[in-house]
mmCIF file of C-alpha atoms in Angstrom:
data_model
loop_
_atom_site.group_PDB
_atom_site.id
_atom_site.type_symbol
_atom_site.label_atom_id
_atom_site.label_comp_id
_atom_site.label_asym_id
_atom_site.label_seq_id
_atom_site.Cartn_x
_atom_site.Cartn_y
_atom_site.Cartn_z
ATOM 1 C CA MET A 247 -4.873 6.801 11.863
ATOM 2 C CA ARG A 248 -1.069 6.886 13.465
ATOM 3 C CA ILE A 249 -0.055 7.671 10.032
ATOM 4 C CA ALA A 250 -1.773 10.874 9.801
ATOM 5 C CA VAL A 251 -1.265 12.272 12.468
ATOM 6 C CA LEU A 252 2.394 11.031 12.910
ATOM 7 C CA LEU A 253 1.808 13.712 9.124
ATOM 8 C CA SER A 254 0.342 15.997 10.073
ATOM 9 C CA LEU A 255 3.126 16.521 13.537
ATOM 10 C CA PRO A 256 5.216 18.745 11.340
ATOM 11 C CA VAL A 257 3.079 21.825 9.963
ATOM 12 C CA MET A 258 0.851 21.464 13.517
ATOM 13 C CA MET A 259 4.154 22.281 15.205
ATOM 14 C CA ILE A 260 4.982 25.075 12.875
ATOM 15 C CA ALA A 261 1.890 26.241 12.611
ATOM 16 C CA CYS A 262 1.790 26.196 17.114
ATOM 17 C CA GLN A 263 4.950 28.394 16.674
ATOM 18 C CA SER A 264 4.114 31.102 13.712
ATOM 19 C CA SER A 265 1.984 34.213 13.766
ATOM 20 C CA PRO A 266 -1.100 33.821 11.974
ATOM 21 C CA SER A 267 0.557 36.175 8.502
ATOM 22 C CA ASN A 268 3.418 33.194 8.319
ATOM 23 C CA GLN A 269 1.802 30.053 9.151
ATOM 24 C CA GLN A 270 -0.220 29.628 6.127
ATOM 25 C CA ALA A 271 3.920 29.698 4.613
ATOM 26 C CA ALA A 272 4.808 27.566 6.873
ATOM 27 C CA GLU A 273 2.208 24.773 5.261
ATOM 28 C CA SER A 274 3.079 25.579 1.797
ATOM 29 C CA GLU A 275 6.227 24.427 2.808
ATOM 30 C CA ALA A 276 5.521 21.278 4.038
ATOM 31 C CA SER A 277 3.846 19.156 1.339
ATOM 32 C CA ALA A 278 3.000 15.096 2.183
ATOM 33 C CA HIS A 279 3.449 12.338 -0.565
ATOM 34 C CA CYS A 280 1.894 8.871 0.217
ATOM 35 C CA TYR A 281 2.951 6.213 -2.304
ATOM 36 C CA ARG A 282 1.115 2.830 -2.761
ATOM 37 C CA LYS A 283 2.353 -0.496 -4.188
ATOM 38 C CA VAL A 284 0.673 -4.404 -4.199
ATOM 39 C CA THR A 285 2.689 -6.485 -5.886
ATOM 40 C CA GLY A 286 0.265 -9.916 -6.077
ATOM 41 C CA ARG A 287 -0.238 -9.940 -2.212
ATOM 42 C CA ASP A 288 2.083 -8.211 -0.930
ATOM 43 C CA THR A 289 1.766 -3.789 0.134
ATOM 44 C CA PHE A 290 3.916 -1.715 0.225
ATOM 45 C CA VAL A 291 3.399 1.575 1.997
ATOM 46 C CA LEU A 292 5.695 4.890 1.993
ATOM 47 C CA GLN A 293 3.457 8.119 3.073
ATOM 48 C CA LEU A 294 6.383 11.570 3.332
ATOM 49 C CA VAL A 295 6.500 14.885 4.689
ATOM 50 C CA VAL A 296 9.052 16.980 2.937
ATOM 51 C CA ASN A 297 9.895 20.535 4.591
ATOM 52 C CA ASP A 298 12.494 21.732 2.075
ATOM 53 C CA GLY A 299 14.032 19.223 1.635
ATOM 54 C CA ASP A 300 13.669 17.522 5.183
ATOM 55 C CA VAL A 301 11.426 14.354 4.848
ATOM 56 C CA LYS A 302 10.361 12.569 7.421
ATOM 57 C CA GLY A 303 7.548 9.807 7.016
ATOM 58 C CA VAL A 304 6.434 6.236 7.965
ATOM 59 C CA LEU A 305 7.649 3.568 5.347
ATOM 60 C CA GLU A 306 5.616 -0.429 5.823
ATOM 61 C CA TYR A 307 6.049 -3.329 4.255
ATOM 62 C CA ASP A 308 3.626 -6.227 4.137
ATOM 63 C CA PHE A 309 4.217 -9.308 3.075
ATOM 64 C CA HIS A 310 1.529 -11.623 2.659
ATOM 65 C CA GLU A 311 1.599 -14.801 5.165
ATOM 66 C CA LYS A 312 5.211 -13.544 5.800
ATOM 67 C CA ASP A 313 6.430 -10.946 8.948
ATOM 68 C CA GLY A 314 6.409 -7.425 7.334
ATOM 69 C CA ASN A 315 7.601 -4.316 9.046
ATOM 70 C CA THR A 316 6.626 -0.469 9.148
ATOM 71 C CA GLY A 317 8.246 2.338 10.636
ATOM 72 C CA THR A 318 10.144 5.520 9.923
ATOM 73 C CA VAL A 319 12.281 6.974 7.606
ATOM 74 C CA ASP A 320 14.489 10.167 8.167
ATOM 75 C CA GLY A 321 17.019 12.363 4.737
ATOM 76 C CA ALA A 322 16.694 14.705 2.132
ATOM 77 C CA LEU A 323 15.439 14.828 -1.434
ATOM 78 C CA LYS A 324 17.633 16.927 -3.633
ATOM 79 C CA ASP A 325 17.126 15.910 -7.731
ATOM 80 C CA ASN A 326 13.884 13.740 -7.073
ATOM 81 C CA ILE A 327 15.450 11.372 -5.281
ATOM 82 C CA PHE A 328 15.279 11.131 -1.244
ATOM 83 C CA ARG A 329 18.011 9.545 0.196
ATOM 84 C CA GLY A 330 17.348 8.340 4.034
ATOM 85 C CA THR A 331 17.465 5.376 6.371
ATOM 86 C CA TYR A 332 15.138 3.351 7.572
ATOM 87 C CA HIS A 333 14.304 3.139 11.330
ATOM 88 C CA PHE A 334 11.916 0.117 11.701
ATOM 89 C CA LYS A 335 11.576 -3.257 13.985
ATOM 90 C CA SER A 336 11.113 -6.590 13.001
ATOM 91 C CA GLU A 337 10.815 -10.392 14.435
ATOM 92 C CA GLY A 338 11.351 -7.882 17.994
ATOM 93 C CA VAL A 339 14.786 -6.604 16.482
ATOM 94 C CA THR A 340 15.379 -2.872 16.297
ATOM 95 C CA SER A 341 17.161 -2.040 13.053
ATOM 96 C CA ASP A 342 18.077 0.344 10.492
ATOM 97 C CA ARG A 343 19.409 0.617 6.510
ATOM 98 C CA PRO A 344 19.368 2.909 4.109
ATOM 99 C CA VAL A 345 17.075 4.023 1.774
ATOM 100 C CA ILE A 346 16.583 5.317 -2.095
ATOM 101 C CA PHE A 347 13.846 6.864 -3.787
ATOM 102 C CA LYS A 348 13.252 7.948 -6.929
ATOM 103 C CA MET A 349 10.159 10.855 -7.174
ATOM 104 C CA MET A 350 9.027 10.690 -11.262
ATOM 105 C CA GLY A 351 5.684 12.001 -11.658
ATOM 106 C CA ASP A 352 2.873 10.675 -9.565
ATOM 107 C CA GLN A 353 4.843 7.279 -9.387
ATOM 108 C CA LEU A 354 7.926 6.540 -7.250
ATOM 109 C CA TYR A 355 10.766 3.446 -8.163
ATOM 110 C CA GLU A 356 13.245 2.392 -5.355
ATOM 111 C CA ALA A 357 16.751 2.020 -5.303
ATOM 112 C CA LEU A 358 17.695 -1.978 -5.695
ATOM 113 C CA ALA A 359 21.240 -2.387 -3.947
ATOM 114 C CA ASP A 360 24.665 -3.278 -5.080
ATOM 115 C CA SER A 361 25.110 -5.489 -2.642
ATOM 116 C CA ALA A 362 25.502 -6.527 0.826
ATOM 117 C CA ASP A 363 28.319 -5.754 3.707
ATOM 118 C CA ALA A 364 29.513 -8.441 5.867
ATOM 119 C CA ASN A 365 26.465 -7.258 7.951
ATOM 120 C CA GLY A 366 24.554 -7.891 5.871
ATOM 121 C CA ILE A 367 23.616 -4.045 5.326
ATOM 122 C CA PRO A 368 22.327 -3.028 1.891
ATOM 123 C CA VAL A 369 25.146 -0.571 -0.567
ATOM 124 C CA PHE A 370 23.707 1.354 -3.192
ATOM 125 C CA ALA A 371 25.940 3.942 -5.628
ATOM 126 C CA ALA A 372 26.789 6.890 -4.564
ATOM 127 C CA GLU A 373 26.316 8.857 -7.633
ATOM 128 C CA ASP A 374 21.943 9.150 -8.561
ATOM 129 C CA ALA A 375 23.199 8.500 -12.098
ATOM 130 C CA ARG A 376 24.381 5.306 -11.387
ATOM 131 C CA LEU A 377 22.200 3.847 -9.121
ATOM 132 C CA ARG A 378 19.614 1.201 -10.331
ATOM 133 C CA PHE A 379 15.421 0.862 -9.497
ATOM 134 C CA ASP A 380 13.275 -1.972 -9.393
ATOM 135 C CA PRO A 381 10.375 -1.367 -12.754
ATOM 136 C CA SER A 382 8.127 -2.058 -10.494
ATOM 137 C CA PRO A 383 7.002 1.617 -9.236
ATOM 138 C CA TYR A 384 4.580 2.434 -5.931
ATOM 139 C CA THR A 385 1.661 4.575 -6.921
ATOM 140 C CA LYS A 386 0.828 8.174 -5.991
ATOM 141 C CA ALA A 387 -2.042 7.282 -3.384
ATOM 142 C CA ALA A 388 -4.294 9.363 -1.036
ATOM 143 C CA CYS A 389 -2.826 9.756 2.646
ATOM 144 C CA GLU A 390 -4.297 8.090 5.049
#
């Protein structure tokens, strides 16, 4: 339920500030995209609201019998590549880390980091063409 409210907030905020003639145009600019990936007993869910290249959403990593984490993402979408920051809390600690996803039709692929910096933060290639992606995709799902 929280996720549905979060996803509807940008559209509602735009709608409340728009005149009736502009309301339909504002709603068509913001679009929701929801994806799910199940690997064994682990489930990963990404829900995005894209508004003119700006992206906000919710990302959840639910690991079976391990600590998962849920948080928000924000960033930009360009040429079907979403580069953003994942803000999450895990084991009582609030953290941020970069995330990259590639949208291809009804599938979404999470980028694999090339390395990690001294603080354990993933480091990705700066050029989109050099990015490597997990071969197991998230698939489009109904937004909840």
